CSV table of C-alpha atoms in Angstrom, one decimal:
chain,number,residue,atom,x,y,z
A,1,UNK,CA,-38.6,34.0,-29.9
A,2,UNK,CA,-39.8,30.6,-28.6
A,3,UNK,CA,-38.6,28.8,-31.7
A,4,UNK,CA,-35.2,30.3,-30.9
A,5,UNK,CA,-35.2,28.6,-27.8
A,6,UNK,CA,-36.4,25.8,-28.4
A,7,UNK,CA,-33.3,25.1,-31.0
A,8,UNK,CA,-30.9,25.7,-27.8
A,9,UNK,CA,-33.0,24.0,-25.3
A,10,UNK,CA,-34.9,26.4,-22.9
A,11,UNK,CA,-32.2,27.9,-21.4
A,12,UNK,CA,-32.9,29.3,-17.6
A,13,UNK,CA,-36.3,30.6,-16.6
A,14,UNK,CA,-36.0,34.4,-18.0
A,15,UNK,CA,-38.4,34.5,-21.0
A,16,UNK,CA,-37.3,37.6,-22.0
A,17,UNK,CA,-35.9,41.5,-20.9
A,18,UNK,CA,-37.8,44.4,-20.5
A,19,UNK,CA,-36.6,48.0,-21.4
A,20,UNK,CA,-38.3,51.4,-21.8
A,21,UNK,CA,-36.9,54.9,-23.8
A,22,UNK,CA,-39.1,58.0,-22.9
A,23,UNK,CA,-38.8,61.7,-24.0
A,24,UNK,CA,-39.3,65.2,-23.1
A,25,UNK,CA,-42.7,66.5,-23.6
A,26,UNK,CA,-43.6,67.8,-27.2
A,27,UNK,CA,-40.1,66.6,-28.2
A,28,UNK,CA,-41.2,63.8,-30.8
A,29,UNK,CA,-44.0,62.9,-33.0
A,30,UNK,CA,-44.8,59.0,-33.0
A,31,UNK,CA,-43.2,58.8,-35.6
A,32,UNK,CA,-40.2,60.0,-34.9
A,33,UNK,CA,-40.2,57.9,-31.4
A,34,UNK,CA,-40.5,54.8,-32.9
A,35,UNK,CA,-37.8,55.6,-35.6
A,36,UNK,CA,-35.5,56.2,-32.3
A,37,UNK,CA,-36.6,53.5,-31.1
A,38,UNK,CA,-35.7,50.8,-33.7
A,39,UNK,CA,-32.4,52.4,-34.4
A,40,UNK,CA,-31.7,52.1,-30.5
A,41,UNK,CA,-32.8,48.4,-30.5
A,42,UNK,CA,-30.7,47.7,-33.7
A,43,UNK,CA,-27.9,49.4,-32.5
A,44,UNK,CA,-28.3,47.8,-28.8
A,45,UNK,CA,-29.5,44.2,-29.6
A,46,UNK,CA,-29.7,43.8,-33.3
A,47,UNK,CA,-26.7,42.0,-33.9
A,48,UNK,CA,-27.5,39.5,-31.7
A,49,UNK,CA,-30.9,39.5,-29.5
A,50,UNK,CA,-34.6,39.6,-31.6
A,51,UNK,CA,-36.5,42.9,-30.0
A,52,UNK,CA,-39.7,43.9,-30.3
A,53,UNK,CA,-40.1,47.8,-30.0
A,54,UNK,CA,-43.3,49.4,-29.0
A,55,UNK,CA,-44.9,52.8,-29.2
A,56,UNK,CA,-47.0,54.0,-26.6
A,57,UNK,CA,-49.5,56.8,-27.6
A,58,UNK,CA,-51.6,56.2,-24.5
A,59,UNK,CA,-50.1,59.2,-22.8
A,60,UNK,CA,-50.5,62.0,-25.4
A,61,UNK,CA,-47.4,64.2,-24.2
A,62,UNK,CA,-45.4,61.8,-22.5
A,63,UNK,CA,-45.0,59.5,-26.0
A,64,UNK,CA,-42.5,55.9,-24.7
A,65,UNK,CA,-40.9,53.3,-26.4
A,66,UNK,CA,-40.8,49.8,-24.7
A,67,UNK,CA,-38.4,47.0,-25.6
A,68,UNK,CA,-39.2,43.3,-25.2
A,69,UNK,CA,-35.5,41.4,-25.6
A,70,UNK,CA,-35.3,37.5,-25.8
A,71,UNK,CA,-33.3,36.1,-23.3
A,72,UNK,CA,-31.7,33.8,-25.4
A,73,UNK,CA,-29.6,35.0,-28.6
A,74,UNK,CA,-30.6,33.8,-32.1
A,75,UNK,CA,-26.9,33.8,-33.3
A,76,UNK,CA,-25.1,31.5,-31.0
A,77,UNK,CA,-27.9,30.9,-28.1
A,78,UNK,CA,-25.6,32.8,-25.3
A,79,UNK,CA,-27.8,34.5,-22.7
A,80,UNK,CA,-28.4,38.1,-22.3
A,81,UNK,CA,-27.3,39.0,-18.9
A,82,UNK,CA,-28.8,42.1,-18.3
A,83,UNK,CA,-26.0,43.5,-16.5
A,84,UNK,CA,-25.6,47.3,-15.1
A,85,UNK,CA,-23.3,47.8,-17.7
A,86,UNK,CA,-26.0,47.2,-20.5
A,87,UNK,CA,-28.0,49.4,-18.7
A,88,UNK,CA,-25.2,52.0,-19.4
A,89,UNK,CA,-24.2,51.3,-22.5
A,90,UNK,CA,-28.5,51.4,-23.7
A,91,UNK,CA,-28.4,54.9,-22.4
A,92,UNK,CA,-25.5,55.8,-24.2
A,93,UNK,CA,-26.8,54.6,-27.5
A,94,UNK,CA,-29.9,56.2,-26.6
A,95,UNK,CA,-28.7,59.6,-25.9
A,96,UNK,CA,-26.0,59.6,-29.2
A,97,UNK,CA,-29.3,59.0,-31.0
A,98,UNK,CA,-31.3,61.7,-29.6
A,99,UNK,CA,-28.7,64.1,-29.5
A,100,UNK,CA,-27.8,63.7,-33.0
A,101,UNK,CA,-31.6,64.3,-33.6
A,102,UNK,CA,-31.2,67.9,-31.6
A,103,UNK,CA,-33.6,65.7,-28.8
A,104,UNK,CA,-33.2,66.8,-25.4
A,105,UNK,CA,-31.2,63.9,-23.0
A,106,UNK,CA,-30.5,63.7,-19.3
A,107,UNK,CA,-27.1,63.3,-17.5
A,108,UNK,CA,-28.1,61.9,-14.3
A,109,UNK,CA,-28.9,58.4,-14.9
A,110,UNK,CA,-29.5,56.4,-11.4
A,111,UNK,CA,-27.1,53.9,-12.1
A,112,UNK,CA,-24.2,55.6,-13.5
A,113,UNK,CA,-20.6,55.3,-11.1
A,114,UNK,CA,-20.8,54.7,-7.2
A,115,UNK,CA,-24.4,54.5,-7.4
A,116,UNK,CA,-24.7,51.3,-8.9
A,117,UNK,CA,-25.4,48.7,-6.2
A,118,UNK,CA,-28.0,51.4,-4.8
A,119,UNK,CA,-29.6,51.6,-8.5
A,120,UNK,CA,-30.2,47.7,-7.8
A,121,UNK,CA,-31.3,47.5,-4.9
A,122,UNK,CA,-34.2,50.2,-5.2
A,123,UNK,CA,-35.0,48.2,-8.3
A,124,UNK,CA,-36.0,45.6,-5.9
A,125,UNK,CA,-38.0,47.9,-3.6
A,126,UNK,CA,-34.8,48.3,-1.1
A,127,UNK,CA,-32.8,50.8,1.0
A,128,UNK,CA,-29.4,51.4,0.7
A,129,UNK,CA,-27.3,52.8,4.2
A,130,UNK,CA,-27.6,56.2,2.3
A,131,UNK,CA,-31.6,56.4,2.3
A,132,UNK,CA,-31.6,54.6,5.5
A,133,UNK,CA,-29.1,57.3,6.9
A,134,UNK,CA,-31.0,60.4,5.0
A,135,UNK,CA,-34.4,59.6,6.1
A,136,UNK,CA,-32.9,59.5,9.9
A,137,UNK,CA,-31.1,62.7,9.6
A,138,UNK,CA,-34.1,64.8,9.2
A,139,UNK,CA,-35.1,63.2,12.1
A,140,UNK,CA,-31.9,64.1,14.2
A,141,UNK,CA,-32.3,67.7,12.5
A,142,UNK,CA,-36.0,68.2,13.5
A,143,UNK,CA,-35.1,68.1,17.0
A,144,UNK,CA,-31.2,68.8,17.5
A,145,UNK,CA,-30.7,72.5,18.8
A,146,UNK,CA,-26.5,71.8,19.3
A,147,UNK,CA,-24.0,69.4,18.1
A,148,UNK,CA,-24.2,67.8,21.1
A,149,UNK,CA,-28.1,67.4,21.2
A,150,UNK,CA,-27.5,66.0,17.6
A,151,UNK,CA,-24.7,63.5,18.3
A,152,UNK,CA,-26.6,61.9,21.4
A,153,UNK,CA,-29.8,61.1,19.0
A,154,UNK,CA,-27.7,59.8,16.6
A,155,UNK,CA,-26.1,57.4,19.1
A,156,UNK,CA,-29.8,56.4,20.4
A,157,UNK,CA,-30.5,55.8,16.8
A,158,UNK,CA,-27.2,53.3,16.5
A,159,UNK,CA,-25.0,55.8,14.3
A,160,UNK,CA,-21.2,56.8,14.8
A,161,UNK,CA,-20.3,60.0,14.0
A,162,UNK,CA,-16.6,61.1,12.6
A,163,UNK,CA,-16.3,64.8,13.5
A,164,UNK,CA,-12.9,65.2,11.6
A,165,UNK,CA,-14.5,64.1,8.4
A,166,UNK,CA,-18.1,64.7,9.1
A,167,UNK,CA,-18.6,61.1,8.2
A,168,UNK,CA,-21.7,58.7,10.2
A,169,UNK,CA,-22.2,54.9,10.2
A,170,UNK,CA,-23.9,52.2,12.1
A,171,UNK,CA,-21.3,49.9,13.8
A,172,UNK,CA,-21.9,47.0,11.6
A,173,UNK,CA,-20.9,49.5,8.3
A,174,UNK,CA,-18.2,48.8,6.7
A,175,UNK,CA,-17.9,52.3,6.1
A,176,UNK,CA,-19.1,56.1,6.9
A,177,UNK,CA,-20.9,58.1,4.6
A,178,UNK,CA,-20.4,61.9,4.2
A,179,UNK,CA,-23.3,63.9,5.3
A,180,UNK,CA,-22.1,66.7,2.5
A,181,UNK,CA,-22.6,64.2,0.1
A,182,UNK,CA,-26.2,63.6,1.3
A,183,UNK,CA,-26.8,67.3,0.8
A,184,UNK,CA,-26.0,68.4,4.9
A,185,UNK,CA,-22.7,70.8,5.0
A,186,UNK,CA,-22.1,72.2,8.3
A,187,UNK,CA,-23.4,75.8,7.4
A,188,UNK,CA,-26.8,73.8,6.8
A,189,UNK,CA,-26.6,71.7,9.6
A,190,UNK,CA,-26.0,74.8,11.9
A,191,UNK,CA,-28.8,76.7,10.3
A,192,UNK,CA,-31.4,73.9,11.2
A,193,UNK,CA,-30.2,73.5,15.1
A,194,UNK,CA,-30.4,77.6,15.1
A,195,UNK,CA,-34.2,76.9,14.3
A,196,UNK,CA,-34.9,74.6,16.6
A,197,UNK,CA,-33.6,76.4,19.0
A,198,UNK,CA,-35.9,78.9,18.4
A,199,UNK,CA,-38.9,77.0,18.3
A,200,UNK,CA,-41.7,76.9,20.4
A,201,UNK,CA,-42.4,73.0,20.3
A,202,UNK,CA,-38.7,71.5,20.1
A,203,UNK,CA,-38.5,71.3,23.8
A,204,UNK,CA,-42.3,69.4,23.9
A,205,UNK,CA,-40.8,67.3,20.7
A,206,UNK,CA,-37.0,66.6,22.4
A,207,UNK,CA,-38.6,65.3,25.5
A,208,UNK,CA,-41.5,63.3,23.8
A,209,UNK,CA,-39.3,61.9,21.0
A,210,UNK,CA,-35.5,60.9,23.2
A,211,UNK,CA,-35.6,61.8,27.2
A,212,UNK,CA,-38.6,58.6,27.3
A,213,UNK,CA,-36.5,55.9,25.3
A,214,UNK,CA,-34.6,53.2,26.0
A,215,UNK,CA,-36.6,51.8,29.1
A,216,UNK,CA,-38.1,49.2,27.3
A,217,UNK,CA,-36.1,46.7,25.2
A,218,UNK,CA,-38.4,45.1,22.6
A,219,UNK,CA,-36.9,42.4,21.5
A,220,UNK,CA,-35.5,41.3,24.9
A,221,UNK,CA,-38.6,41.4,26.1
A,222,UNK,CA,-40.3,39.5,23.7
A,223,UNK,CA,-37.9,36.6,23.0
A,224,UNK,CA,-38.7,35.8,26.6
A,225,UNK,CA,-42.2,35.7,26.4
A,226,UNK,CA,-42.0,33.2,23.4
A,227,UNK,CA,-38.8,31.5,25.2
A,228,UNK,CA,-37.2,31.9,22.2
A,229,UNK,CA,-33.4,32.1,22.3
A,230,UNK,CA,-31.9,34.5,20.0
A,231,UNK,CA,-28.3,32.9,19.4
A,232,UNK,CA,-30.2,29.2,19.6
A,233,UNK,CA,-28.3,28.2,16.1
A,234,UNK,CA,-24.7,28.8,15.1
A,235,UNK,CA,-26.2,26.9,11.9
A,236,UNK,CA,-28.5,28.9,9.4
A,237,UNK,CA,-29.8,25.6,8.3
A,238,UNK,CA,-30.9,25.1,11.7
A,239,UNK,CA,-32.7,27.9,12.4
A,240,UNK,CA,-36.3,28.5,14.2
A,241,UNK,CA,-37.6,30.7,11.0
A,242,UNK,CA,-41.5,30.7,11.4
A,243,UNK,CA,-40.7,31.8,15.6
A,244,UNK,CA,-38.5,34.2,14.0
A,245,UNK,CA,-40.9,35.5,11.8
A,246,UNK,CA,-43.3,35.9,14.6
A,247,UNK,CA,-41.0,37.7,16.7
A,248,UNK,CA,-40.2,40.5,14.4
A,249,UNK,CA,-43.5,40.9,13.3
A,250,UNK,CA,-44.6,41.3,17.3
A,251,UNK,CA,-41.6,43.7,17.8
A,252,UNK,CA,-42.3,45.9,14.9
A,253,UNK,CA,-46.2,46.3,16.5
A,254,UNK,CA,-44.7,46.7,19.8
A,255,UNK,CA,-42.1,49.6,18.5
A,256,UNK,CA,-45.4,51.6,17.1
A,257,UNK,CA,-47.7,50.9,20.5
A,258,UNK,CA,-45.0,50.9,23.4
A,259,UNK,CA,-43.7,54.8,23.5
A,260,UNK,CA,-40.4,54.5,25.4
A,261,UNK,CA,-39.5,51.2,22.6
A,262,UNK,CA,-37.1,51.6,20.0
A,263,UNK,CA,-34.9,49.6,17.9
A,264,UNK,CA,-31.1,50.2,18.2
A,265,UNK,CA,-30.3,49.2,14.6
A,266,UNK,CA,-30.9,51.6,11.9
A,267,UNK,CA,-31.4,47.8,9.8
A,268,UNK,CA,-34.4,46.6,11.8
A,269,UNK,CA,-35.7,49.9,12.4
A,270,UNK,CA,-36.4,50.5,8.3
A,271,UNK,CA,-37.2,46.5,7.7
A,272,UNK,CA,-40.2,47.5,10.4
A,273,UNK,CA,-41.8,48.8,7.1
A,274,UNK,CA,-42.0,45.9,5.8
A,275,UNK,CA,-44.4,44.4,8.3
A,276,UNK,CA,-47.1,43.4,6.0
A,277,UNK,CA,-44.6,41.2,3.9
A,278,UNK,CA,-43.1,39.7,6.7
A,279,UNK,CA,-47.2,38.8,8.3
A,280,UNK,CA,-47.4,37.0,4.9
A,281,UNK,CA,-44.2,35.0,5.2
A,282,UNK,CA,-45.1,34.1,9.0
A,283,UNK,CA,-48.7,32.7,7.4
A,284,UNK,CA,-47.0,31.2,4.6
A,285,UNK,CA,-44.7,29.3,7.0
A,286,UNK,CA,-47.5,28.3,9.5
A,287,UNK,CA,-49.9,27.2,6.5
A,288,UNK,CA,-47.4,24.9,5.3
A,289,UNK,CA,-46.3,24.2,9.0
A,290,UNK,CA,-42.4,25.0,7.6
A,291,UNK,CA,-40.7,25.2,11.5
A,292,UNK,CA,-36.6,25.2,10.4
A,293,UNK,CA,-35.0,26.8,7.2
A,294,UNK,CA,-33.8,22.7,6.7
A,295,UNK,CA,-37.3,21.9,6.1
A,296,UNK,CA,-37.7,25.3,3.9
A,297,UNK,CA,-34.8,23.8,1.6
A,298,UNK,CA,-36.8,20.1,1.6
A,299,UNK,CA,-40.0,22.3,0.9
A,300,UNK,CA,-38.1,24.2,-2.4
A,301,UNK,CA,-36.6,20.9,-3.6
A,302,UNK,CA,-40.1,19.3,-2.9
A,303,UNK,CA,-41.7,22.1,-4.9
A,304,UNK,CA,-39.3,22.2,-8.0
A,305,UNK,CA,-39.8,18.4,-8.4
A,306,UNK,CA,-43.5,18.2,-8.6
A,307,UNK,CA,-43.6,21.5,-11.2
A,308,UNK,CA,-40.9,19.2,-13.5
A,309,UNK,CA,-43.1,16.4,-13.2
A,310,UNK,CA,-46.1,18.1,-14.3
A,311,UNK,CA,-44.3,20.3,-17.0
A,312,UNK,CA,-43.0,16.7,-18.4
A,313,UNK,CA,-46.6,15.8,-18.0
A,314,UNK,CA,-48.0,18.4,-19.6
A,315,UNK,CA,-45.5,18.7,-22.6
A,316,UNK,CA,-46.4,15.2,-23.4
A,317,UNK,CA,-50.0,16.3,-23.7
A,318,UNK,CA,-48.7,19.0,-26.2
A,319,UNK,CA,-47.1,16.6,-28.3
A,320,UNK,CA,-50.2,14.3,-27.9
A,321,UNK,CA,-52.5,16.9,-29.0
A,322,UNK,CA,-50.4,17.9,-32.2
A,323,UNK,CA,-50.8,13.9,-32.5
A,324,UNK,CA,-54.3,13.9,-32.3
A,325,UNK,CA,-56.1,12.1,-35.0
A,326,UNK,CA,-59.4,13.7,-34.3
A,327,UNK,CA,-61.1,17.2,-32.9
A,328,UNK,CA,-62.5,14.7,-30.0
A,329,UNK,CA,-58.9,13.5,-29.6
A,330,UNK,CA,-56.9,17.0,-29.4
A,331,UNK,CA,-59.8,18.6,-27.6
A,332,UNK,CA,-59.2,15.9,-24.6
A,333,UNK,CA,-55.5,16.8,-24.8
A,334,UNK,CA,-55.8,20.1,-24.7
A,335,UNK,CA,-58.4,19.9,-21.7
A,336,UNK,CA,-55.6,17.9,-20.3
A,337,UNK,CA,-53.2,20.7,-20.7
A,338,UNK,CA,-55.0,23.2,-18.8
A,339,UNK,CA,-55.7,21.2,-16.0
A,340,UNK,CA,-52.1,20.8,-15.5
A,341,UNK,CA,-51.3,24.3,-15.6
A,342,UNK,CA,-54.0,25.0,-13.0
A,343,UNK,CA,-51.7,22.8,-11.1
A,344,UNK,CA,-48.5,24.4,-11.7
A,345,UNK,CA,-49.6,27.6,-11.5
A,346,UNK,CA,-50.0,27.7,-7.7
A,347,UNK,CA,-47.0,25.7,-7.0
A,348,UNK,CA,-45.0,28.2,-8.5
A,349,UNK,CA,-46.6,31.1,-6.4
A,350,UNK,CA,-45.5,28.2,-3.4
A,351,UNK,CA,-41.9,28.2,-5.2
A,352,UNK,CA,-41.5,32.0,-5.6
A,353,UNK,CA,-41.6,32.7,-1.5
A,354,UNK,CA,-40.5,29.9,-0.1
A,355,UNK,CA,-37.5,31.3,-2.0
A,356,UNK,CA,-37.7,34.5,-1.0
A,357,UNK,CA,-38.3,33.3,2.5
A,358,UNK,CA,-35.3,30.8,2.5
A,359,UNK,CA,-33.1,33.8,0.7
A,360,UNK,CA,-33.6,36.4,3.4
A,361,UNK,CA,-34.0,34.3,6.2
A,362,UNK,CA,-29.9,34.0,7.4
A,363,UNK,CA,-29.9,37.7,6.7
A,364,UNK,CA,-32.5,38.2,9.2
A,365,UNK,CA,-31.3,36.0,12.0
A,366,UNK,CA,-28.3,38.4,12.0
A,367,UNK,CA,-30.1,41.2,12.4
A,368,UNK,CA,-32.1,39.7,15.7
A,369,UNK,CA,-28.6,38.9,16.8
A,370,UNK,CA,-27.0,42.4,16.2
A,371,UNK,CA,-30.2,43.9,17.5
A,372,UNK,CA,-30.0,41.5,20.7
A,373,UNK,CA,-26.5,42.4,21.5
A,374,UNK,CA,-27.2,46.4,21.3
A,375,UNK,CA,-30.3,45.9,23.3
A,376,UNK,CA,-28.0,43.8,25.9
A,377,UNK,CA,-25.5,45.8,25.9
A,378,UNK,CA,-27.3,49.6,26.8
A,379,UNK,CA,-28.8,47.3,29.4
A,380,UNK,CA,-25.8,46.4,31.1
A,381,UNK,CA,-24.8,49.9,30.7
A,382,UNK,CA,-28.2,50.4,33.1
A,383,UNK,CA,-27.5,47.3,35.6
A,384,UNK,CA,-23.9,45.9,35.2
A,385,UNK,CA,-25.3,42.7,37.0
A,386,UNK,CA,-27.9,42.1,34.3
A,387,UNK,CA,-27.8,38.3,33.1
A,388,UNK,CA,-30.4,37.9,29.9
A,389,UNK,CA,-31.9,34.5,30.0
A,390,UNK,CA,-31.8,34.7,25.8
A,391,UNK,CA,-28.2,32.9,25.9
């Protein structure tokens, strides 16, 4: 695999693909997996693509293929893109294989018509709207006893609600999504405020959870005790991102001491699991003292130049040490070698979330701003007069 791309030149930093093939329990021998699981590579890759195909036996009734696909192909050196519709197209090649061997296959792939873009993002340890939406229904249903009662906590909760097509969103959706499609028709709907209705605790539970809210805006509150402006850049480049690291991270801690604080988003409200990532950004930022996403940029560019210089540095060792006229000779090289990947080593860790950081940063400021101008807005709705000193 490496001499294959070395005679097209190292093309992008994907070293290779992986892919697994699993199987009912007592279904196949290991034998009989790894036979499927050539033929599926051959059929998949072969033509094209080297693959190396693994059988696991570690788990005795659960026996698994994995595939290891080079990135770059042998035949013409074009890159495999790894695209939702090879995804597909592997499980159909998979399942014509197993179904032709009487093996038992599954119809409900993740990532199989609308559900693609929510098939990538929980790849990358996201929410979609739908989980986002799902996971705040059962709250809504665990304490709704009307329509009514059930409406109102979704508009505390920053939802919309289409009666006529049963249909919610949060105002910055593009679109609603159907509540029947998240498993909640009417008839079950009904069914759950007719228990709570019923129950002993859902009056303690109503008051506790909605009647206490909404007299503390978080992130008001706490943009003025850093005299931090929310809207203080129109330029992304521009923006304050270690302060506005620090501020989400104080306003997710706030939202779980403070009992009458709550995010108006349904976006922030989910990102506030994420606290322990974004503490590790905020130290990255403050190690490194990285103030601006400008000097974030400067710090990637910085970053990438110094790993180049030592991978030119250290491939010149390489071809020294294949040089070498003596052991003394290629051992020095080879010390060489490893010191310099000691060295690149940590830079890429440095590389790898600075990225991330600069990536999701924009995304975030527009959250703060959305969540600003829902917080300012219910305020208003409290004292008409009310002039917030975040402008």
């Amino acid at each position: 695999m490496i001499a294959v791309k070395k005679k097209f030149g190292e093309r992008g930093t994907n070293i290779a693909y992986h892919g697994f093939q699993s199987f009912a329990e007592g279904e196949v021998t290991p034998e009989e997996c790894h036979e499927i699981g050539v033929e599926t590579a051959r059929k998949m890759w072969g033509e094209k693509y080297q693959v190396i195909v693994t059988t696991h036996l570690d788990k005795q009734n659960h026996l698994h293929n994995h595939f290891v696909i080079n990135s770059v192909s042998f035949k013409d050196g074009s890159k495999f893109r790894n695209k939702i519709e090879d995804h597909i197209r592997l499980r159909e090649i998979s399942d014509a294989i197993c179904i032709e061997r009487n093996k038992t296959v599954y119809k409900d792939a993740p990532f199989y018509g609308s559900q693609k873009k929510e098939y990538w993002l929980h790849k990358d340890g996201k929410q979609s709207h739908r989980d986002m939406l799902k996971e705040d229904m059962e709250l809504c249903l665990s304490l709704a006893t009307s329509w009514d009662k059930f409406r109102t906590i979704l508009a505390s909760m920053g939802y919309e609600i289409d009666y006529k097509r049963l249909t919610v969103k949060a105002k910055d959706w593009e679109r609603g999504i159907r509540l029947k499609n998240l498993g909640y028709t009417v008839e079950y709907m009904e069914e759950r405020f007719h228990q709570n209705l019923y129950s002993n605790s859902n009056r303690l539970e109503w008051n506790n959870y909605f009647v206490s809210r909404r007299k503390y805006f978080p992130l008001e509150t706490m943009a003025n005790q850093l005299q931090f402006s929310i809207e203080h850049s129109k330029k992304p480049d521009k923006i304050f991102v270690d302060t506005m690291f620090l501020l989400i991270i104080m306003i997710f801690q706030l939202i779980k001491e403070v009992a009458d604080a709550m995010l108006l988003s349904p976006e922030m409200r989910h990102a506030a699991k994420d606290i322990k990532e974004y503490i590790a950004d905020y130290h990255f930022l403050t190690d490194n003292k990285i103030h601006t996403t400008d000097y974030l940029a400067v710090t990637i560019d910085e970053t990438k130049l110094k790993i180049t210089e030592l991978e030119e540095k250290r491939s010149k060792a390489d071809n020294k040490k294949r040089r070498a006229k003596t052991p003394e000779e290629k051992e020095q090289y080879k010390a060489l070698r490893k010191e310099l990947t000691k060295e690149i080593a940590p830079l890429r860790q440095r590389l790898k979330q600075a990225e991330k950081i600069y990536e999701k940063s924009p995304h975030l400021y527009e959250l703060l701003q959305k969540e600003h101008q829902a917080e300012i807005n219910k305020i208003k709705q409290i004292d008409p007069q009310y002039k917030s000193y975040n402008r």
